[in-house]
mmCIF file of C-alpha atoms in Angstrom:
data_model
loop_
_atom_site.group_PDB
_atom_site.id
_atom_site.type_symbol
_atom_site.label_atom_id
_atom_site.label_comp_id
_atom_site.label_asym_id
_atom_site.label_seq_id
_atom_site.Cartn_x
_atom_site.Cartn_y
_atom_site.Cartn_z
ATOM 1 C CA MET A 1 27.203 41.174 -22.638
ATOM 2 C CA ASP A 2 28.106 37.564 -22.602
ATOM 3 C CA GLU A 3 26.877 36.167 -26.323
ATOM 4 C CA SER A 4 27.440 32.656 -25.319
ATOM 5 C CA LYS A 5 24.974 33.270 -22.625
ATOM 6 C CA LEU A 6 22.965 34.908 -24.121
ATOM 7 C CA ARG A 7 22.853 31.990 -26.544
ATOM 8 C CA ARG A 8 22.349 29.414 -23.767
ATOM 9 C CA LEU A 9 19.010 31.457 -22.325
ATOM 10 C CA VAL A 10 17.305 32.029 -25.630
ATOM 11 C CA GLU A 11 17.828 28.373 -26.528
ATOM 12 C CA ARG A 12 16.304 27.495 -23.076
ATOM 13 C CA VAL A 13 13.437 29.940 -23.664
ATOM 14 C CA THR A 14 12.623 28.287 -26.924
ATOM 15 C CA GLY A 15 12.657 24.793 -25.721
ATOM 16 C CA ASP A 16 10.125 26.382 -22.757
ATOM 17 C CA MET A 17 8.093 27.890 -25.431
ATOM 18 C CA GLY A 18 7.833 24.704 -27.409
ATOM 19 C CA ALA A 19 6.699 22.883 -24.255
ATOM 20 C CA ALA A 20 4.169 25.863 -23.884
ATOM 21 C CA PHE A 21 2.662 24.974 -27.104
ATOM 22 C CA GLY A 22 3.097 21.950 -26.456
ATOM 23 C CA ALA A 23 1.199 21.639 -23.264
ATOM 24 C CA ALA A 24 -2.011 22.629 -25.759
ATOM 25 C CA THR A 25 -1.400 20.251 -28.232
ATOM 26 C CA VAL A 26 -1.262 17.451 -25.431
ATOM 27 C CA MET A 27 -4.904 18.370 -24.597
ATOM 28 C CA LEU A 28 -6.053 18.505 -27.781
ATOM 29 C CA GLY A 29 -4.610 14.874 -27.693
ATOM 30 C CA ASP A 30 -6.701 13.978 -24.709
ATOM 31 C CA ARG A 31 -10.338 15.663 -26.137
ATOM 32 C CA LEU A 32 -10.035 14.140 -29.587
ATOM 33 C CA GLY A 33 -9.379 10.617 -28.123
ATOM 34 C CA LEU A 34 -5.845 10.834 -29.881
ATOM 35 C CA TRP A 35 -3.625 9.128 -26.956
ATOM 36 C CA LYS A 36 -6.243 6.160 -26.159
ATOM 37 C CA ALA A 37 -6.142 5.671 -29.910
ATOM 38 C CA LEU A 38 -2.659 5.339 -30.421
ATOM 39 C CA ALA A 39 -2.124 3.292 -27.492
ATOM 40 C CA GLY A 40 -1.783 -0.449 -27.865
ATOM 41 C CA ALA A 41 -2.175 -0.109 -31.804
ATOM 42 C CA GLY A 42 1.285 -0.667 -32.876
ATOM 43 C CA PRO A 43 2.872 1.886 -35.716
ATOM 44 C CA LEU A 44 0.277 4.002 -37.094
ATOM 45 C CA THR A 45 0.271 6.455 -40.368
ATOM 46 C CA PRO A 46 -1.327 9.911 -39.663
ATOM 47 C CA GLU A 47 -3.788 8.853 -41.916
ATOM 48 C CA GLU A 48 -5.047 5.644 -39.756
ATOM 49 C CA LEU A 49 -4.779 7.679 -36.789
ATOM 50 C CA ALA A 50 -7.475 9.893 -38.355
ATOM 51 C CA GLY A 51 -9.811 7.066 -39.714
ATOM 52 C CA ARG A 52 -10.010 5.547 -36.353
ATOM 53 C CA THR A 53 -10.780 9.349 -34.490
ATOM 54 C CA GLY A 54 -12.815 10.843 -37.276
ATOM 55 C CA THR A 55 -10.028 13.357 -37.844
ATOM 56 C CA ASP A 56 -8.616 15.713 -40.777
ATOM 57 C CA PRO A 57 -5.504 13.295 -41.765
ATOM 58 C CA ARG A 58 -3.185 16.621 -42.704
ATOM 59 C CA LEU A 59 -4.328 18.117 -39.218
ATOM 60 C CA ILE A 60 -3.191 14.629 -37.648
ATOM 61 C CA ALA A 61 -0.154 14.170 -39.373
ATOM 62 C CA GLU A 62 1.031 18.090 -38.083
ATOM 63 C CA TRP A 63 -0.140 16.962 -34.980
ATOM 64 C CA LEU A 64 2.036 13.645 -34.411
ATOM 65 C CA ALA A 65 4.818 15.354 -35.942
ATOM 66 C CA ALA A 66 4.761 18.243 -33.008
ATOM 67 C CA GLN A 67 4.510 15.271 -30.684
ATOM 68 C CA ALA A 68 7.498 13.145 -32.113
ATOM 69 C CA ALA A 69 9.697 16.197 -31.736
ATOM 70 C CA ALA A 70 8.749 16.269 -27.947
ATOM 71 C CA GLY A 71 9.434 12.810 -27.543
ATOM 72 C CA TYR A 72 6.008 12.213 -26.621
ATOM 73 C CA VAL A 73 5.456 9.631 -29.610
ATOM 74 C CA ASP A 74 7.974 7.524 -31.470
ATOM 75 C CA TYR A 75 8.502 8.403 -35.336
ATOM 76 C CA ALA A 76 10.583 6.031 -37.861
ATOM 77 C CA ASP A 77 9.581 5.113 -41.554
ATOM 78 C CA GLY A 78 5.951 7.580 -41.885
ATOM 79 C CA VAL A 79 4.528 5.892 -38.896
ATOM 80 C CA TYR A 80 4.403 7.285 -35.219
ATOM 81 C CA THR A 81 4.200 4.375 -32.249
ATOM 82 C CA LEU A 82 3.096 5.484 -28.610
ATOM 83 C CA THR A 83 4.914 3.168 -26.171
ATOM 84 C CA ASP A 84 4.078 1.538 -23.095
ATOM 85 C CA GLU A 85 5.745 4.655 -21.172
ATOM 86 C CA GLN A 86 4.682 7.182 -23.402
ATOM 87 C CA ALA A 87 0.982 5.759 -22.976
ATOM 88 C CA ALA A 88 1.281 5.599 -19.293
ATOM 89 C CA VAL A 89 1.889 9.269 -19.261
ATOM 90 C CA PHE A 90 -0.500 10.589 -21.938
ATOM 91 C CA ALA A 91 -3.373 7.494 -22.577
ATOM 92 C CA ASP A 92 -3.811 5.743 -19.052
ATOM 93 C CA ASP A 93 -5.881 7.925 -16.580
ATOM 94 C CA SER A 94 -5.454 5.516 -13.950
ATOM 95 C CA SER A 95 -1.467 5.495 -14.127
ATOM 96 C CA PRO A 96 0.498 7.281 -11.277
ATOM 97 C CA ALA A 97 2.326 9.058 -14.035
ATOM 98 C CA PHE A 98 -0.753 10.395 -16.209
ATOM 99 C CA MET A 99 0.322 14.166 -16.728
ATOM 100 C CA VAL A 100 -3.051 15.393 -18.990
ATOM 101 C CA GLY A 101 -4.147 16.978 -16.100
ATOM 102 C CA PHE A 102 -1.277 19.047 -15.608
ATOM 103 C CA ALA A 103 -1.551 20.018 -19.165
ATOM 104 C CA GLU A 104 -5.540 21.065 -18.193
ATOM 105 C CA VAL A 105 -4.495 22.904 -15.320
ATOM 106 C CA ILE A 106 -2.115 24.916 -17.260
ATOM 107 C CA GLY A 107 -4.893 25.757 -19.971
ATOM 108 C CA SER A 108 -6.752 27.287 -17.357
ATOM 109 C CA VAL A 109 -4.391 29.445 -16.178
ATOM 110 C CA HIS A 110 -3.517 30.943 -19.893
ATOM 111 C CA ARG A 111 -7.533 31.455 -19.970
ATOM 112 C CA ASP A 112 -7.351 33.432 -16.289
ATOM 113 C CA GLU A 113 -4.119 35.524 -17.586
ATOM 114 C CA ALA A 114 -5.980 38.598 -17.377
ATOM 115 C CA LYS A 115 -7.601 37.668 -13.722
ATOM 116 C CA VAL A 116 -4.452 37.108 -12.454
ATOM 117 C CA ALA A 117 -3.028 40.142 -13.620
ATOM 118 C CA ARG A 118 -5.658 42.067 -11.981
ATOM 119 C CA ALA A 119 -4.789 40.179 -8.931
ATOM 120 C CA TYR A 120 -1.432 41.287 -8.581
ATOM 121 C CA ARG A 121 -2.362 45.087 -9.137
ATOM 122 C CA GLY A 122 -4.391 44.743 -6.055
ATOM 123 C CA GLU A 123 -7.638 45.401 -8.344
ATOM 124 C CA GLU A 124 -9.539 42.315 -7.934
ATOM 125 C CA PRO A 125 -9.285 39.269 -5.402
ATOM 126 C CA LEU A 126 -8.622 36.108 -7.510
ATOM 127 C CA GLY A 127 -10.055 32.804 -5.177
ATOM 128 C CA TRP A 128 -9.301 29.373 -5.763
ATOM 129 C CA GLY A 129 -13.414 29.423 -7.142
ATOM 130 C CA ASP A 130 -12.983 32.528 -9.538
ATOM 131 C CA HIS A 131 -10.569 30.317 -11.979
ATOM 132 C CA ASP A 132 -11.803 28.689 -15.260
ATOM 133 C CA PRO A 133 -13.406 25.114 -14.640
ATOM 134 C CA ALA A 134 -10.484 23.381 -16.422
ATOM 135 C CA LEU A 135 -8.589 24.258 -13.171
ATOM 136 C CA PHE A 136 -11.169 22.190 -10.670
ATOM 137 C CA ARG A 137 -11.227 19.298 -13.645
ATOM 138 C CA GLY A 138 -7.313 19.465 -14.005
ATOM 139 C CA ALA A 139 -6.346 18.889 -10.624
ATOM 140 C CA GLU A 140 -8.755 15.814 -10.517
ATOM 141 C CA ARG A 141 -7.347 14.323 -12.804
ATOM 142 C CA SER A 142 -3.704 14.917 -12.073
ATOM 143 C CA PHE A 143 -4.208 14.456 -8.125
ATOM 144 C CA ARG A 144 -6.661 11.274 -8.876
ATOM 145 C CA SER A 145 -4.503 8.705 -10.003
ATOM 146 C CA GLY A 146 -1.364 9.922 -7.453
ATOM 147 C CA TYR A 147 -3.944 9.002 -4.256
ATOM 148 C CA ALA A 148 -4.844 5.690 -5.604
ATOM 149 C CA ALA A 149 -1.448 4.948 -6.122
ATOM 150 C CA ASN A 150 -0.059 6.014 -2.398
ATOM 151 C CA LEU A 151 -2.967 7.042 0.014
ATOM 152 C CA THR A 152 -3.772 3.716 1.104
ATOM 153 C CA VAL A 153 -0.828 1.555 0.318
ATOM 154 C CA ARG A 154 1.990 3.940 1.607
ATOM 155 C CA TRP A 155 0.760 7.083 3.581
ATOM 156 C CA ILE A 156 -1.665 5.628 5.899
ATOM 157 C CA PRO A 157 0.290 2.884 6.745
ATOM 158 C CA ALA A 158 3.091 5.432 7.779
ATOM 159 C CA LEU A 159 1.041 6.739 10.184
ATOM 160 C CA ASP A 160 1.121 5.478 13.670
ATOM 161 C CA GLY A 161 -2.325 2.981 14.046
ATOM 162 C CA VAL A 162 -4.440 4.778 11.788
ATOM 163 C CA GLU A 163 -4.658 2.148 9.670
ATOM 164 C CA ALA A 164 -5.883 -0.490 12.163
ATOM 165 C CA ARG A 165 -8.598 2.142 13.417
ATOM 166 C CA LEU A 166 -9.766 2.890 9.590
ATOM 167 C CA LEU A 167 -10.305 -1.150 9.409
ATOM 168 C CA ALA A 168 -12.313 -1.571 12.507
ATOM 169 C CA GLY A 169 -14.419 1.344 11.388
ATOM 170 C CA ALA A 170 -13.707 5.393 11.862
ATOM 171 C CA ARG A 171 -14.595 8.865 11.693
ATOM 172 C CA VAL A 172 -12.812 10.914 8.954
ATOM 173 C CA ALA A 173 -13.408 14.039 7.953
ATOM 174 C CA ASP A 174 -11.358 15.081 4.399
ATOM 175 C CA VAL A 175 -11.143 19.297 4.506
ATOM 176 C CA GLY A 176 -10.549 20.908 1.559
ATOM 177 C CA CYS A 177 -11.725 17.623 -0.770
ATOM 178 C CA GLY A 178 -12.647 19.548 -3.545
ATOM 179 C CA HIS A 179 -13.522 16.756 -6.104
ATOM 180 C CA GLY A 180 -13.615 14.099 -3.731
ATOM 181 C CA THR A 181 -11.342 12.092 -5.352
ATOM 182 C CA SER A 182 -9.100 11.563 -2.007
ATOM 183 C CA THR A 183 -12.139 11.028 0.011
ATOM 184 C CA LEU A 184 -13.518 8.232 -2.415
ATOM 185 C CA VAL A 185 -10.264 6.305 -2.779
ATOM 186 C CA MET A 186 -10.507 6.482 1.142
ATOM 187 C CA ALA A 187 -13.842 5.279 1.666
ATOM 188 C CA ALA A 188 -13.290 2.436 -1.296
ATOM 189 C CA ALA A 189 -10.359 0.868 0.701
ATOM 190 C CA TYR A 190 -12.161 1.202 4.423
ATOM 191 C CA PRO A 191 -15.748 -0.140 4.202
ATOM 192 C CA GLU A 192 -16.210 -0.170 8.126
ATOM 193 C CA SER A 193 -15.380 4.084 7.992
ATOM 194 C CA ARG A 194 -16.994 6.735 7.392
ATOM 195 C CA PHE A 195 -16.101 10.050 5.668
ATOM 196 C CA THR A 196 -17.069 13.848 5.398
ATOM 197 C CA GLY A 197 -15.741 15.495 2.626
ATOM 198 C CA PHE A 198 -15.455 19.730 2.961
ATOM 199 C CA ASP A 199 -14.887 22.032 0.600
ATOM 200 C CA GLN A 200 -15.756 25.800 0.158
ATOM 201 C CA HIS A 201 -16.041 25.539 -3.431
ATOM 202 C CA GLY A 202 -19.895 24.481 -4.352
ATOM 203 C CA GLU A 203 -19.281 23.366 -7.451
ATOM 204 C CA SER A 204 -16.599 20.776 -6.413
ATOM 205 C CA ILE A 205 -19.443 19.252 -3.932
ATOM 206 C CA ALA A 206 -21.579 18.871 -6.561
ATOM 207 C CA ARG A 207 -19.121 17.161 -9.136
ATOM 208 C CA ALA A 208 -18.187 14.866 -5.587
ATOM 209 C CA ARG A 209 -21.769 13.983 -4.825
ATOM 210 C CA GLY A 210 -21.958 13.059 -8.376
ATOM 211 C CA LEU A 211 -18.996 10.469 -8.714
ATOM 212 C CA ALA A 212 -19.628 9.041 -4.791
ATOM 213 C CA GLU A 213 -23.230 8.109 -6.454
ATOM 214 C CA ARG A 214 -21.271 7.130 -9.835
ATOM 215 C CA GLU A 215 -19.088 4.537 -7.671
ATOM 216 C CA GLY A 216 -21.546 2.990 -5.280
ATOM 217 C CA LEU A 217 -20.187 5.289 -1.974
ATOM 218 C CA ALA A 218 -22.689 7.624 -0.998
ATOM 219 C CA GLY A 219 -24.298 5.784 1.825
ATOM 220 C CA ARG A 220 -20.616 5.885 3.472
ATOM 221 C CA VAL A 221 -19.684 8.836 2.126
ATOM 222 C CA ARG A 222 -21.021 12.694 2.486
ATOM 223 C CA PHE A 223 -20.152 15.786 0.910
ATOM 224 C CA GLU A 224 -20.615 19.219 2.262
ATOM 225 C CA ARG A 225 -20.087 23.028 1.350
ATOM 226 C CA ALA A 226 -18.291 24.281 4.363
ATOM 227 C CA ASP A 227 -14.777 26.292 5.197
ATOM 228 C CA ALA A 228 -12.080 24.676 6.585
ATOM 229 C CA SER A 229 -12.162 26.984 9.404
ATOM 230 C CA ALA A 230 -15.515 25.987 10.581
ATOM 231 C CA TYR A 231 -16.457 22.793 8.976
ATOM 232 C CA PRO A 232 -19.114 20.725 11.538
ATOM 233 C CA GLY A 233 -18.743 18.103 13.859
ATOM 234 C CA ASN A 234 -16.134 16.846 16.339
ATOM 235 C CA GLY A 235 -14.370 13.777 17.419
ATOM 236 C CA TYR A 236 -12.962 13.001 13.934
ATOM 237 C CA ASP A 237 -10.395 10.037 14.500
ATOM 238 C CA LEU A 238 -8.963 10.897 11.489
ATOM 239 C CA VAL A 239 -8.815 14.631 9.682
ATOM 240 C CA CYS A 240 -6.708 15.000 6.131
ATOM 241 C CA LEU A 241 -5.911 18.131 4.306
ATOM 242 C CA PHE A 242 -4.672 17.325 0.941
ATOM 243 C CA ASP A 243 -2.474 19.440 -1.151
ATOM 244 C CA CYS A 244 -4.980 22.624 0.194
ATOM 245 C CA LEU A 245 -3.647 24.157 3.229
ATOM 246 C CA HIS A 246 -1.069 26.499 1.094
ATOM 247 C CA ASP A 247 -4.186 27.774 -1.011
ATOM 248 C CA MET A 248 -5.769 28.742 2.811
ATOM 249 C CA GLY A 249 -5.419 32.896 4.043
ATOM 250 C CA ASP A 250 -4.750 31.740 7.674
ATOM 251 C CA PRO A 251 -3.449 28.050 7.811
ATOM 252 C CA VAL A 252 -2.776 28.724 11.717
ATOM 253 C CA GLY A 253 -6.203 29.091 11.955
ATOM 254 C CA ALA A 254 -7.458 26.454 9.917
ATOM 255 C CA LEU A 255 -5.638 23.904 12.171
ATOM 256 C CA ARG A 256 -6.471 24.998 14.954
ATOM 257 C CA HIS A 257 -9.994 24.740 14.006
ATOM 258 C CA VAL A 258 -8.981 21.307 12.546
ATOM 259 C CA ARG A 259 -7.571 20.602 16.405
ATOM 260 C CA ALA A 260 -10.738 21.290 17.798
ATOM 261 C CA THR A 261 -12.568 18.792 15.758
ATOM 262 C CA LEU A 262 -10.357 16.028 16.377
ATOM 263 C CA ALA A 263 -10.985 12.768 18.988
ATOM 264 C CA GLY A 264 -8.415 13.256 22.023
ATOM 265 C CA ASP A 265 -6.214 10.574 20.084
ATOM 266 C CA GLY A 266 -7.145 11.585 16.619
ATOM 267 C CA THR A 267 -4.613 12.041 13.759
ATOM 268 C CA VAL A 268 -4.308 14.902 11.132
ATOM 269 C CA LEU A 269 -2.805 13.635 7.704
ATOM 270 C CA LEU A 270 -1.331 16.835 5.921
ATOM 271 C CA VAL A 271 -0.396 16.034 2.546
ATOM 272 C CA GLU A 272 1.436 19.238 0.852
ATOM 273 C CA PRO A 273 3.606 20.083 -2.511
ATOM 274 C CA PHE A 274 6.987 18.486 -1.908
ATOM 275 C CA ALA A 275 10.061 21.273 -1.096
ATOM 276 C CA THR A 276 13.033 21.472 1.022
ATOM 277 C CA GLY A 277 11.377 24.914 1.837
ATOM 278 C CA ARG A 278 15.351 26.554 0.615
ATOM 279 C CA LEU A 279 14.711 28.603 -2.891
ATOM 280 C CA PRO A 280 18.156 27.365 -4.185
ATOM 281 C CA ASP A 281 17.744 23.567 -3.466
ATOM 282 C CA ASP A 282 14.091 23.711 -4.993
ATOM 283 C CA PHE A 283 14.999 25.281 -8.299
ATOM 284 C CA THR A 284 13.993 21.952 -9.757
ATOM 285 C CA PRO A 285 11.974 20.947 -12.480
ATOM 286 C CA VAL A 286 9.332 19.476 -9.889
ATOM 287 C CA GLY A 287 9.789 22.867 -8.251
ATOM 288 C CA ARG A 288 9.549 24.850 -11.218
ATOM 289 C CA VAL A 289 6.553 23.409 -11.432
ATOM 290 C CA PHE A 290 4.872 24.386 -8.142
ATOM 291 C CA ARG A 291 6.406 27.529 -8.044
ATOM 292 C CA ASN A 292 4.631 28.718 -11.229
ATOM 293 C CA ALA A 293 0.979 27.275 -10.313
ATOM 294 C CA SER A 294 2.016 29.080 -6.538
ATOM 295 C CA ALA A 295 2.510 32.206 -8.842
ATOM 296 C CA THR A 296 -0.751 32.188 -10.626
ATOM 297 C CA VAL A 297 -3.219 29.829 -8.387
ATOM 298 C CA CYS A 298 -2.159 29.239 -4.795
ATOM 299 C CA VAL A 299 -0.921 32.874 -3.499
ATOM 300 C CA PRO A 300 -3.693 34.444 -5.114
ATOM 301 C CA SER A 301 -6.376 32.162 -3.282
ATOM 302 C CA ALA A 302 -4.477 32.475 0.227
ATOM 303 C CA ILE A 303 -4.332 36.501 -0.168
ATOM 304 C CA SER A 304 -8.108 36.878 -1.371
ATOM 305 C CA GLN A 305 -9.042 35.479 1.711
ATOM 306 C CA GLY A 306 -6.857 37.750 3.619
ATOM 307 C CA GLY A 307 -3.836 36.323 3.983
ATOM 308 C CA THR A 308 -2.647 36.636 7.561
ATOM 309 C CA GLU A 309 0.095 34.081 6.522
ATOM 310 C CA VAL A 310 0.642 32.751 2.613
ATOM 311 C CA LEU A 311 2.539 29.674 2.318
ATOM 312 C CA GLY A 312 2.899 29.028 -1.367
ATOM 313 C CA ALA A 313 2.799 25.756 -2.405
ATOM 314 C CA GLN A 314 6.399 25.101 -1.844
ATOM 315 C CA ALA A 315 6.483 25.709 2.076
ATOM 316 C CA GLY A 316 8.683 22.704 3.347
ATOM 317 C CA PRO A 317 8.624 20.615 6.141
ATOM 318 C CA GLU A 318 10.114 23.045 8.567
ATOM 319 C CA ARG A 319 7.619 25.947 7.976
ATOM 320 C CA LEU A 320 4.916 23.517 7.611
ATOM 321 C CA LEU A 321 6.014 21.685 11.082
ATOM 322 C CA SER A 322 5.813 25.617 12.681
ATOM 323 C CA VAL A 323 2.657 25.908 11.284
ATOM 324 C CA ALA A 324 1.185 22.710 13.426
ATOM 325 C CA ARG A 325 3.075 23.696 16.360
ATOM 326 C CA ARG A 326 1.726 27.048 16.624
ATOM 327 C CA ALA A 327 -1.640 25.541 15.699
ATOM 328 C CA GLY A 328 -1.543 23.537 18.917
ATOM 329 C CA PHE A 329 -0.299 20.446 17.953
ATOM 330 C CA THR A 330 2.340 18.525 20.023
ATOM 331 C CA ARG A 331 3.908 16.015 18.197
ATOM 332 C CA ALA A 332 4.290 16.281 14.156
ATOM 333 C CA ARG A 333 6.842 14.501 12.046
ATOM 334 C CA GLU A 334 7.402 13.711 8.023
ATOM 335 C CA ALA A 335 5.933 10.386 7.663
ATOM 336 C CA ALA A 336 6.192 9.745 4.240
ATOM 337 C CA ALA A 337 7.800 11.374 1.187
ATOM 338 C CA THR A 338 7.096 11.031 -3.071
ATOM 339 C CA PRO A 339 9.186 12.932 -5.278
ATOM 340 C CA ILE A 340 5.949 15.525 -5.464
ATOM 341 C CA ASN A 341 4.440 14.965 -2.347
ATOM 342 C CA LEU A 342 5.077 15.546 1.490
ATOM 343 C CA VAL A 343 3.244 13.560 3.858
ATOM 344 C CA LEU A 344 2.986 14.910 7.777
ATOM 345 C CA GLU A 345 1.636 13.313 10.431
ATOM 346 C CA LEU A 346 0.360 15.525 13.564
ATOM 347 C CA ARG A 347 -1.085 14.901 16.928
ATOM 348 C CA PRO A 348 -2.275 16.889 19.827
#
């Protein structure tokens, strides 16, 4: 045994275990309002933060020390400060860098560990809707700010002629819409168009309808419970699939149905997690997050649906474009990318 290799591995795992604990304390700070109380407040002692949040000073002292050890807050001379950069990650839900939603997703996976194990043994399927509700809340919070920052600013403008149609008035289907954050971002930006969000998870559709009412968009946005391979309607000018195709058991069949519902000159906007599709090249921090999510959520979901072709969350552009071509799309290209998203444009 190489003792130096063993030591380096133990050090790496120790750091990872600290990060795993950290996901729980990040969520604790969110639940108790600690991050928002720290944001813009300047240096605070544990006692001052406890006083602002109605919490126990001794426990807050330990929580703050844990965050400082991770580099999530700054410490000097007995006081703690949340910098603007740290606030963007932990305290500002509207920031594209906001990461607390991912911590909530991780928490859901820990709660579902026994379910995941049963799925791995082939004892019981684990579909998307079978997970702890924290998964759905975390996914909403994780994706919302990214969609707000990119969807109508970068992704739709990168599609050929689509934005002009949306501004003039188009029919749009958002398939696998979850809590409807992507649907509502588009509806707010393009008031002349009409939007329908579809998802097979009833609780998510109920949440989406509530959000549409809250944001005053219910008159132009509908949410319906329907499977990706059987949702109703046709003649859609734009069909969107955001971070959901890889969760489907038959992605070719789903895209074949999408193609059948498009207008003759319609467009599909397909957004998937960023990956090259080559294992060594995807061994990155972002790839590591998506691989773990895929192993515990995405692949079990696809298998629970029959899994004729299980993509996983790191399929990469080459495989995704192959799926599109087999579904009957004759024109497909990579239109844009971010460090965590691939954006593909598909046409009949």
